[in-house]
PDB file of C-alpha atoms in Angstrom:
ATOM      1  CA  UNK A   1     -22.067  -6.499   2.248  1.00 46.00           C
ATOM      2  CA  UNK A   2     -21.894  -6.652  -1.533  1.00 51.00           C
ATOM      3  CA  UNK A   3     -19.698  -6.033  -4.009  1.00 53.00           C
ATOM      4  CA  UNK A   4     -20.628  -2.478  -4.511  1.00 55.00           C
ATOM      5  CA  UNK A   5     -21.070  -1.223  -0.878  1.00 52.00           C
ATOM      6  CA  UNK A   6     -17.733  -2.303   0.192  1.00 50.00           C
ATOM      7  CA  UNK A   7     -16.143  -0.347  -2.996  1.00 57.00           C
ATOM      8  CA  UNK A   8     -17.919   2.789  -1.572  1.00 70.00           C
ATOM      9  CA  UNK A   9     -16.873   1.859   1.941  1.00 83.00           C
ATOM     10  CA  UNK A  10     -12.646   2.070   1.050  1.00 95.00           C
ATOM     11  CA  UNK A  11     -13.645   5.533   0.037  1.00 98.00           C
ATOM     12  CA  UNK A  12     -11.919   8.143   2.160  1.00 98.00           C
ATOM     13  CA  UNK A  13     -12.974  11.180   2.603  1.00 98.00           C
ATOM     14  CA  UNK A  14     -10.254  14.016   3.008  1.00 99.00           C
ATOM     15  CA  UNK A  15     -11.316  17.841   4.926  1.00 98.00           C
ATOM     16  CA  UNK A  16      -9.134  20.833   4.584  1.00 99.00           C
ATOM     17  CA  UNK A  17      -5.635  19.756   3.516  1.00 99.00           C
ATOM     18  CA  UNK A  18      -3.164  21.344   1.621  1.00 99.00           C
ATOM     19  CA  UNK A  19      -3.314  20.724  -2.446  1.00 99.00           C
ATOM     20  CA  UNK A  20       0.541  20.280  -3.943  1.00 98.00           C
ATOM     21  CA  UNK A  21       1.592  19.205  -7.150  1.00 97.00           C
ATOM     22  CA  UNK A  22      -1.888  19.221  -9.085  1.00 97.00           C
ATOM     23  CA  UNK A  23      -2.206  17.860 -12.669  1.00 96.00           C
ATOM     24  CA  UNK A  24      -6.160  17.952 -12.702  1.00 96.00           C
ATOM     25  CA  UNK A  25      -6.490  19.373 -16.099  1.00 91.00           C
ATOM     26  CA  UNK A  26      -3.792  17.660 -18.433  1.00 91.00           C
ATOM     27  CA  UNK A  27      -2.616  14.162 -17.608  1.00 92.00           C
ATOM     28  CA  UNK A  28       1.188  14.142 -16.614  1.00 93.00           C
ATOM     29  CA  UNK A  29       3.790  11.896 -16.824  1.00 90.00           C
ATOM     30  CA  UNK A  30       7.038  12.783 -14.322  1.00 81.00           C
ATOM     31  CA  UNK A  31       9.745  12.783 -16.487  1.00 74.00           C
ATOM     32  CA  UNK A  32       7.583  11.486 -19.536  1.00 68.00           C
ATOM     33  CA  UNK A  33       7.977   8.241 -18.001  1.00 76.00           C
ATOM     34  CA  UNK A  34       4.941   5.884 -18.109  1.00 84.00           C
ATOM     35  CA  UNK A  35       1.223   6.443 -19.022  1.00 91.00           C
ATOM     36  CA  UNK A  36       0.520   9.960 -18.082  1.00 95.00           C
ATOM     37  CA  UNK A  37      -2.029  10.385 -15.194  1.00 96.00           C
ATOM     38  CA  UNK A  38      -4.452  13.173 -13.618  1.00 96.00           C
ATOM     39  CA  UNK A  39      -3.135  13.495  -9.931  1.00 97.00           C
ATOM     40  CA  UNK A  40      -2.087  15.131  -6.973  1.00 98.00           C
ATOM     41  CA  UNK A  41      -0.765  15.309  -3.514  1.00 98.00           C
ATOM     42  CA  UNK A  42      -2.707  16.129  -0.228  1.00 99.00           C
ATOM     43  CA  UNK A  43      -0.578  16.880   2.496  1.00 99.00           C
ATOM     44  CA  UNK A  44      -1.908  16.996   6.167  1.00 99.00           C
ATOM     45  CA  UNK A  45      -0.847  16.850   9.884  1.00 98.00           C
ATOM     46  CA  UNK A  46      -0.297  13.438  10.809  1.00 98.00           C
ATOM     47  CA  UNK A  47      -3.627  14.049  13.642  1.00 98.00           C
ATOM     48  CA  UNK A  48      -5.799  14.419  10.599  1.00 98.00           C
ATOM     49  CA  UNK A  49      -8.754  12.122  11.015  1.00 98.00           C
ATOM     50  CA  UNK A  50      -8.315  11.282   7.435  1.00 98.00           C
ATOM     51  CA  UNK A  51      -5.010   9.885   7.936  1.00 98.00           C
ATOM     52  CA  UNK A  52      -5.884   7.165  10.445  1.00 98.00           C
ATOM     53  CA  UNK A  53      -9.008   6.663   8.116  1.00 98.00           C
ATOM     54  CA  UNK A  54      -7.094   5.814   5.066  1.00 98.00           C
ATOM     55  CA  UNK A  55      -4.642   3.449   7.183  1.00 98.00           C
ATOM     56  CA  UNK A  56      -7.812   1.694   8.770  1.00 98.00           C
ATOM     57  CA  UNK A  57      -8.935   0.978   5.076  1.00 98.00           C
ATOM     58  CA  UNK A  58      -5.601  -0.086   3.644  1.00 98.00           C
ATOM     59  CA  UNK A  59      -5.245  -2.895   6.647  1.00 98.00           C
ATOM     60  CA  UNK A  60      -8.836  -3.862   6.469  1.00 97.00           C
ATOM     61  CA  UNK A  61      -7.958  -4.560   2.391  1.00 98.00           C
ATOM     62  CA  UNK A  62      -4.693  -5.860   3.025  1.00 98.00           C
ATOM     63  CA  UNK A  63      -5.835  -8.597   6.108  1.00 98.00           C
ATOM     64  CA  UNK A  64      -8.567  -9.733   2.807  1.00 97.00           C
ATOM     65  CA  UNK A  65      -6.447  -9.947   0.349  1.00 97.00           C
ATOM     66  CA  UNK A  66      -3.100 -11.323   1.645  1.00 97.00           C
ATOM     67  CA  UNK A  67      -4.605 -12.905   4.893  1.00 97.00           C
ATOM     68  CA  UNK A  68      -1.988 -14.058   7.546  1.00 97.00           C
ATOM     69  CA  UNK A  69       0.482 -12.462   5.501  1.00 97.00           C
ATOM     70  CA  UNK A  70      -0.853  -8.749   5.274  1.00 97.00           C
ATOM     71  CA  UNK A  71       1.512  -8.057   7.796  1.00 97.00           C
ATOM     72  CA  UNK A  72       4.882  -8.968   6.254  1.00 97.00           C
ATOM     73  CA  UNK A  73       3.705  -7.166   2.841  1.00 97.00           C
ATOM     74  CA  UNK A  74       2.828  -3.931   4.317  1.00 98.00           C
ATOM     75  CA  UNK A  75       5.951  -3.599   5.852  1.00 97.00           C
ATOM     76  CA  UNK A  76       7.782  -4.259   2.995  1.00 96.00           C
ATOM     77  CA  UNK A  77       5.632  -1.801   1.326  1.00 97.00           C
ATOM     78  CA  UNK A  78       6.583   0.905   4.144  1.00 97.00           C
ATOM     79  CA  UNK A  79      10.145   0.441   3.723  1.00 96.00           C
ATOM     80  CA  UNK A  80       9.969   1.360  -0.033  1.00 97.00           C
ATOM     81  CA  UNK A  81       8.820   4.404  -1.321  1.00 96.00           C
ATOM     82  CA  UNK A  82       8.448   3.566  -5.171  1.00 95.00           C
ATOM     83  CA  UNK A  83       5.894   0.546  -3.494  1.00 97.00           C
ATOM     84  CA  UNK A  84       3.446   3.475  -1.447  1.00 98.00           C
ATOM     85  CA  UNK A  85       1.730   6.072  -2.563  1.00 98.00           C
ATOM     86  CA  UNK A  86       1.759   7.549   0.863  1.00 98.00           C
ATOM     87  CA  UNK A  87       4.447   8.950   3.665  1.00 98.00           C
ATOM     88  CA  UNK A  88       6.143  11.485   5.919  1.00 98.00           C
ATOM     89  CA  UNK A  89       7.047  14.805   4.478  1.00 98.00           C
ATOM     90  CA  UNK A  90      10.294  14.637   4.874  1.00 96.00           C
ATOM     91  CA  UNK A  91      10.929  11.811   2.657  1.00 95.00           C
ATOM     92  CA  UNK A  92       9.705  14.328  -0.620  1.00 96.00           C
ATOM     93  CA  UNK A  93      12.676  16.157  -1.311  1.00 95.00           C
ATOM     94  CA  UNK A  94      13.433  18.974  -3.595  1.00 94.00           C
ATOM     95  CA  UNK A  95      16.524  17.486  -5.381  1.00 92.00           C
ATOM     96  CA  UNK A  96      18.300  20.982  -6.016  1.00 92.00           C
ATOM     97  CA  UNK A  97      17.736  21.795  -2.564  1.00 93.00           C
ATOM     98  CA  UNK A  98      18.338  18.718  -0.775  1.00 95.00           C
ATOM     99  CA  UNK A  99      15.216  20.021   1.465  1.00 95.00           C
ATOM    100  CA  UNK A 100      11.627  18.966   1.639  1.00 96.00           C
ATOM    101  CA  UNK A 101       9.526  20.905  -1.117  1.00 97.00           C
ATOM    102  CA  UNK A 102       7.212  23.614   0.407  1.00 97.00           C
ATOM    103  CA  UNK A 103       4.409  22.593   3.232  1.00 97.00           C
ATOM    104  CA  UNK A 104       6.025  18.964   3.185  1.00 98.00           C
ATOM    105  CA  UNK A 105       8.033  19.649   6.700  1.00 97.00           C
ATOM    106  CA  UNK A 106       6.473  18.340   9.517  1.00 98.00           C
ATOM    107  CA  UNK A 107       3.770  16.848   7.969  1.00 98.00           C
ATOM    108  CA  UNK A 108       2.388  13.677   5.624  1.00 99.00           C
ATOM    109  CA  UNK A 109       1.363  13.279   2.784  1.00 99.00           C
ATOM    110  CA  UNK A 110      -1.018  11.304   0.049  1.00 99.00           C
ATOM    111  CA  UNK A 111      -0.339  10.683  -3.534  1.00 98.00           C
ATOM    112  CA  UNK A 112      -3.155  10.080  -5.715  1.00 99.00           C
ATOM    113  CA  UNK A 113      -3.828   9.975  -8.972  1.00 98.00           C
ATOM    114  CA  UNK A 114      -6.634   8.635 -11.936  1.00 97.00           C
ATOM    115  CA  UNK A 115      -6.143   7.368 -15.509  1.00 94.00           C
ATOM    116  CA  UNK A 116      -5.974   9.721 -18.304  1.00 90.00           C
ATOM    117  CA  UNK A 117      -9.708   9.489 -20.324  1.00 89.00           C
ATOM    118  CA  UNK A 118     -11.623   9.462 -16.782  1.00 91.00           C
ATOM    119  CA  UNK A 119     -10.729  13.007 -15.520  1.00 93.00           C
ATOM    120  CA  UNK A 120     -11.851  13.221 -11.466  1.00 96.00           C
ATOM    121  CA  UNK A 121     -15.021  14.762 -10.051  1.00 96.00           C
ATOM    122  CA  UNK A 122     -14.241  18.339  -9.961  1.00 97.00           C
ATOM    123  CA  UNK A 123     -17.199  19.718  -7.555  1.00 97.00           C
ATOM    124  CA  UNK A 124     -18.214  23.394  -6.841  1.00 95.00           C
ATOM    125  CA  UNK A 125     -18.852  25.363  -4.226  1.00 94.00           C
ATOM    126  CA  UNK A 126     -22.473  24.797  -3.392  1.00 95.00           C
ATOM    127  CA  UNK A 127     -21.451  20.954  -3.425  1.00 95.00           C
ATOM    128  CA  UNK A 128     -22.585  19.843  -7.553  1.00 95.00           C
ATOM    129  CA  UNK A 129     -20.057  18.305 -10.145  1.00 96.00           C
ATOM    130  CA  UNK A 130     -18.863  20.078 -12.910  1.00 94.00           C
ATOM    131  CA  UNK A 131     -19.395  18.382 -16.143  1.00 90.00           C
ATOM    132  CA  UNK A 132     -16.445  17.256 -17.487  1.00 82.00           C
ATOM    133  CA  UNK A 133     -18.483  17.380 -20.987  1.00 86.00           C
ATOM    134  CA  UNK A 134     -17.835  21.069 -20.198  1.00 91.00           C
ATOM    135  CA  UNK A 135     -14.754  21.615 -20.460  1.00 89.00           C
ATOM    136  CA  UNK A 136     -14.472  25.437 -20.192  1.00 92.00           C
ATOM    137  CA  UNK A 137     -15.863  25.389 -17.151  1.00 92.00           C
ATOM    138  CA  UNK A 138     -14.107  22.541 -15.852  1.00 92.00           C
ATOM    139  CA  UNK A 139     -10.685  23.904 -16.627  1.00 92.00           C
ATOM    140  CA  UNK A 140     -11.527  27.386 -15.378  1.00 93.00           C
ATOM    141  CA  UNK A 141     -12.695  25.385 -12.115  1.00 94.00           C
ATOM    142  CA  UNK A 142      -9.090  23.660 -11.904  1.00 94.00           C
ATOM    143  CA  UNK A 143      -6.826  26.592 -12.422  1.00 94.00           C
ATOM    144  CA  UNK A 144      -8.311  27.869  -9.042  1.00 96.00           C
ATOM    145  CA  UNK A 145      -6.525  25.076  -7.548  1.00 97.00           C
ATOM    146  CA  UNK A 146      -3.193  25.695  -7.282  1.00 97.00           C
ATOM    147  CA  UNK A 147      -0.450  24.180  -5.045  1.00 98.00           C
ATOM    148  CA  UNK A 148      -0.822  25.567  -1.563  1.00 98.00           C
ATOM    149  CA  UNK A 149      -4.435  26.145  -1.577  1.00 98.00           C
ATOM    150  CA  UNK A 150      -6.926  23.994   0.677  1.00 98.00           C
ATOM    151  CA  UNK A 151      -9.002  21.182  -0.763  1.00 98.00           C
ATOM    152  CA  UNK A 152     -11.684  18.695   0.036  1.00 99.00           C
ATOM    153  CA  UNK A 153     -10.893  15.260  -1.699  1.00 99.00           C
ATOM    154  CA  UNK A 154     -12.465  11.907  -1.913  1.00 98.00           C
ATOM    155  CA  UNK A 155      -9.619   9.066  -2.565  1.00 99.00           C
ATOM    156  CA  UNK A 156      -9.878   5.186  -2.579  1.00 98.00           C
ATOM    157  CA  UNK A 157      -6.841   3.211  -1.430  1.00 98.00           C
ATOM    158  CA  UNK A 158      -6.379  -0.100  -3.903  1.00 98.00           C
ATOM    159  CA  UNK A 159      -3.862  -2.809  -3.403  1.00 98.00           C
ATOM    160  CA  UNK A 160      -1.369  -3.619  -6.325  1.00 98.00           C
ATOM    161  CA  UNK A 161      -0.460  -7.427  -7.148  1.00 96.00           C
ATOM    162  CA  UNK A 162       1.132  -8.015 -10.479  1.00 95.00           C
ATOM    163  CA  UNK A 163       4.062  -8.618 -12.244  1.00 93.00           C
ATOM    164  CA  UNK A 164       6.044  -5.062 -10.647  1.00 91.00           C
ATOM    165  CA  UNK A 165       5.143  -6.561  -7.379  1.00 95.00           C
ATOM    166  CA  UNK A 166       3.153  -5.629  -4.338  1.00 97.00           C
ATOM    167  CA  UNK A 167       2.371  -2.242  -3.594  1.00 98.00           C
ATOM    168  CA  UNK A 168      -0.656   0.607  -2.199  1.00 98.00           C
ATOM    169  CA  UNK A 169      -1.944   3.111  -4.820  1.00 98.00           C
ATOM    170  CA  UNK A 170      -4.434   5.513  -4.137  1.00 98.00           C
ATOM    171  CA  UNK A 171      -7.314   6.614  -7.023  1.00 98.00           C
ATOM    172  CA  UNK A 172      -8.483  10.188  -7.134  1.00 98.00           C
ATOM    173  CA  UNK A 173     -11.875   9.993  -7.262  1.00 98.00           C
ATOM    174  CA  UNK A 174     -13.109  14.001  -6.857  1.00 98.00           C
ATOM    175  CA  UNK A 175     -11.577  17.519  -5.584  1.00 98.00           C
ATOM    176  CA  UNK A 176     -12.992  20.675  -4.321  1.00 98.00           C
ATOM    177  CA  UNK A 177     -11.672  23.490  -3.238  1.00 98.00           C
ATOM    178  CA  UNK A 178     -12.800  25.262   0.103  1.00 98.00           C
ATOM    179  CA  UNK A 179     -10.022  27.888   1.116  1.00 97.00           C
ATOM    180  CA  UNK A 180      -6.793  29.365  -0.357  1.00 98.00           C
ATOM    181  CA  UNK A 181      -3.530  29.891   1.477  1.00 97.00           C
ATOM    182  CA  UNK A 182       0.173  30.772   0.991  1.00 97.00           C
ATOM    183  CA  UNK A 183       0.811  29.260  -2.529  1.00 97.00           C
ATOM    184  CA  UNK A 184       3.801  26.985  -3.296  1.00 96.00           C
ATOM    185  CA  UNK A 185       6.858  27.586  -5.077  1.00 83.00           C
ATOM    186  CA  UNK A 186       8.526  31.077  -5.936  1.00 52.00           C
ATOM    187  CA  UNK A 187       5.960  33.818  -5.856  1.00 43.00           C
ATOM    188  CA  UNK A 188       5.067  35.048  -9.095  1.00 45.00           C
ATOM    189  CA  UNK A 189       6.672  38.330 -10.281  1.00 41.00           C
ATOM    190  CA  UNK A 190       4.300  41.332 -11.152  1.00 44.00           C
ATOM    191  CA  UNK A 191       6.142  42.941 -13.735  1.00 51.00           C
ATOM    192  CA  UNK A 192       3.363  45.043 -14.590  1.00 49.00           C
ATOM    193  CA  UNK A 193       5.389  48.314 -13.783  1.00 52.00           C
ATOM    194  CA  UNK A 194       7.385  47.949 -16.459  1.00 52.00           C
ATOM    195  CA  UNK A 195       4.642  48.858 -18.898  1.00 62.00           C
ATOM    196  CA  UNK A 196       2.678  51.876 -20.195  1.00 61.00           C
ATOM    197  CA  UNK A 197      -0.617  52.395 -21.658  1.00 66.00           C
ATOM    198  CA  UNK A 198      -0.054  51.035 -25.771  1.00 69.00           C
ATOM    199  CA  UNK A 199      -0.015  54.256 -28.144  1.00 66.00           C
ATOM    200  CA  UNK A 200      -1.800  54.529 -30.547  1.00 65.00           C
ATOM    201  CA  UNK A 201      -0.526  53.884 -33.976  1.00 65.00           C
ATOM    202  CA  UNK A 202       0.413  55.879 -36.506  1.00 62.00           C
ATOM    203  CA  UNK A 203      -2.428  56.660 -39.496  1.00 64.00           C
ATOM    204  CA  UNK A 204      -1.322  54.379 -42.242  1.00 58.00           C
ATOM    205  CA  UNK A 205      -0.716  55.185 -46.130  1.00 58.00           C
ATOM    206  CA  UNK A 206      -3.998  55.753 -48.004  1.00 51.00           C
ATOM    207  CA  UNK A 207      -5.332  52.644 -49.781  1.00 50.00           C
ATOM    208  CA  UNK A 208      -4.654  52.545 -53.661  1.00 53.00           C
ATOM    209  CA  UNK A 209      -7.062  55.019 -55.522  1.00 51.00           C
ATOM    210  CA  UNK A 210      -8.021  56.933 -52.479  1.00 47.00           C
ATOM    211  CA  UNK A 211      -7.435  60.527 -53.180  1.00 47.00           C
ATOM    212  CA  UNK A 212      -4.584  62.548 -51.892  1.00 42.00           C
ATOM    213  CA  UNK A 213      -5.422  64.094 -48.102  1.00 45.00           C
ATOM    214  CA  UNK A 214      -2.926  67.029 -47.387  1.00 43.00           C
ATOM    215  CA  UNK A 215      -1.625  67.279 -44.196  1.00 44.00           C
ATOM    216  CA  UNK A 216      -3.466  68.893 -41.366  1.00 45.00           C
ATOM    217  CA  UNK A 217      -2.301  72.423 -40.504  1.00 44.00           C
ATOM    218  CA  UNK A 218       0.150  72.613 -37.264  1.00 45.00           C
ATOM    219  CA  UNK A 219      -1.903  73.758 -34.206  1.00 40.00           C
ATOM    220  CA  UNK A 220      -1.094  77.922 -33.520  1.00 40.00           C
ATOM    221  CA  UNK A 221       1.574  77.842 -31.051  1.00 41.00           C
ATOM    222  CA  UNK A 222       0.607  78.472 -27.012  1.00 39.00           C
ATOM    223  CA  UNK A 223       0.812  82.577 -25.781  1.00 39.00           C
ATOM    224  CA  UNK A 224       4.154  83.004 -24.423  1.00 34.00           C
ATOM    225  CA  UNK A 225       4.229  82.704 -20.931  1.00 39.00           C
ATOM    226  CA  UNK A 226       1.733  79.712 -20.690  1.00 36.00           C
ATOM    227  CA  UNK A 227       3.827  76.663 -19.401  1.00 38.00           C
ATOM    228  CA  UNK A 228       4.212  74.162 -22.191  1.00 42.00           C
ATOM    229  CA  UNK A 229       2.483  70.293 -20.707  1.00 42.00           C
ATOM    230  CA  UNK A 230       5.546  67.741 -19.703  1.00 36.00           C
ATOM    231  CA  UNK A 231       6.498  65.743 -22.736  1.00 38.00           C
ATOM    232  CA  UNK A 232       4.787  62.692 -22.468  1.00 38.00           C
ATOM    233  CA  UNK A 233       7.564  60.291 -21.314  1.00 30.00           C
ATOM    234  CA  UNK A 234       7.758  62.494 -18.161  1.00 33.00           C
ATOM    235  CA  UNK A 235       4.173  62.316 -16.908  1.00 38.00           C
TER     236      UNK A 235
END
């Protein structure tokens, strides 16, 4: 297999899962700590076929890079959260609440993410790529996916080995939306009740030099008897 066909074969391909935490059209830093990234969470039931996908390409990468002891490393990589960009929901917890964040309960999750400058595939309905050269359409695109709604995602599991140690990242490759549901977080507040139709505003002074307008005779007054119309406020 060369080079290039095994890249596309540790792609994995993720159907209908929940979208949290999306930073698709700025790059974001949590906290403003280290090089902000474009990224995201998928969250899914643990019977997903995408979840045993993604752990049958980490282990295939893992027994080819660390050999005999893939084993020993991914197990120190489970037992550390900072190390895995991957786990069960209840381990992401709202720290105010002390409770898993919304959709997280009783289900898993993956963390992605992709380096700020190369923006991920943002794809349409009928199946085509945005331009990112485009950007109006590309962030009008994005702002459709909020947290809670359903995605389609293509993600590619890498193996870290440097000087912060061992660990399993995840790239975010490209995102589509296909469904919305209950969104995350507090529901927005219509406050649109509050307001009236704008009035109009007042005629202004007359420009320098213009000459004098006198004001425009009062309107007769109604018969007596005719019911005056509600002041305004009232109506």
């Amino acid at each position: 297999m060369t080079e290039e066909k095994k890249k596309e074969s540790n792609v994995v391909y993720l159907t209908n899962v929940r979208l949290s935490f999306p930073h698709l059209i700025q790059p974001y830093a949590q906290e403003g700590q280290g090089e902000p990234k474009y990224s995201a969470d998928f969250i899914l039931p643990a019977t997903h076929a995408g979840w045993a996908k993604f752990f049958e390409v980490v282990n295939k990468m893992a027994l080819e890079k660390w050999k005999e002891h893939a084993s020993s490393v991914l197990q120190q990589v489970n037992g550390d959260p900072k190390r895995r960009c991957y786990g069960d929901g209840s381990q992401k917890v709202d720290q105010k609440t002390f409770k898993p964040y919304d959709g997280y309960a009783g289900m898993v999750f993956i963390a992605a993410n992709r380096k700020q400058g190369i923006p991920p595939q943002i794809i349409q309905g009928d199946g085509v790529a945005i331009d990112p050269q485009n950007t109006m359409a590309y962030a009008v695109l994005t702002r459709e996916m909020y947290g809670g709604c359903r995605v389609n995602a293509a993600i590619k599991p890498w193996l870290q080995e440097n000087q912060f140690g061992r660990a399993v990242r995840c790239e975010l490759l490209a995102i589509q939306k296909c469904g919305d549901d209950t969104p995350f977080g507090d529901a927005i507040t219509d406050a649109s009740g509050y307001f009236g139709q704008v009035a109009a505003p007042a005629p202004g002074p007359s420009p320098a030099g213009a000459p004098f307008a006198p004001p425009t005779a009062p309107m007769p007054a109604a018969p007596f008897g005719t019911p005056s119309a509600l002041p305004s406020f009232l109506t």
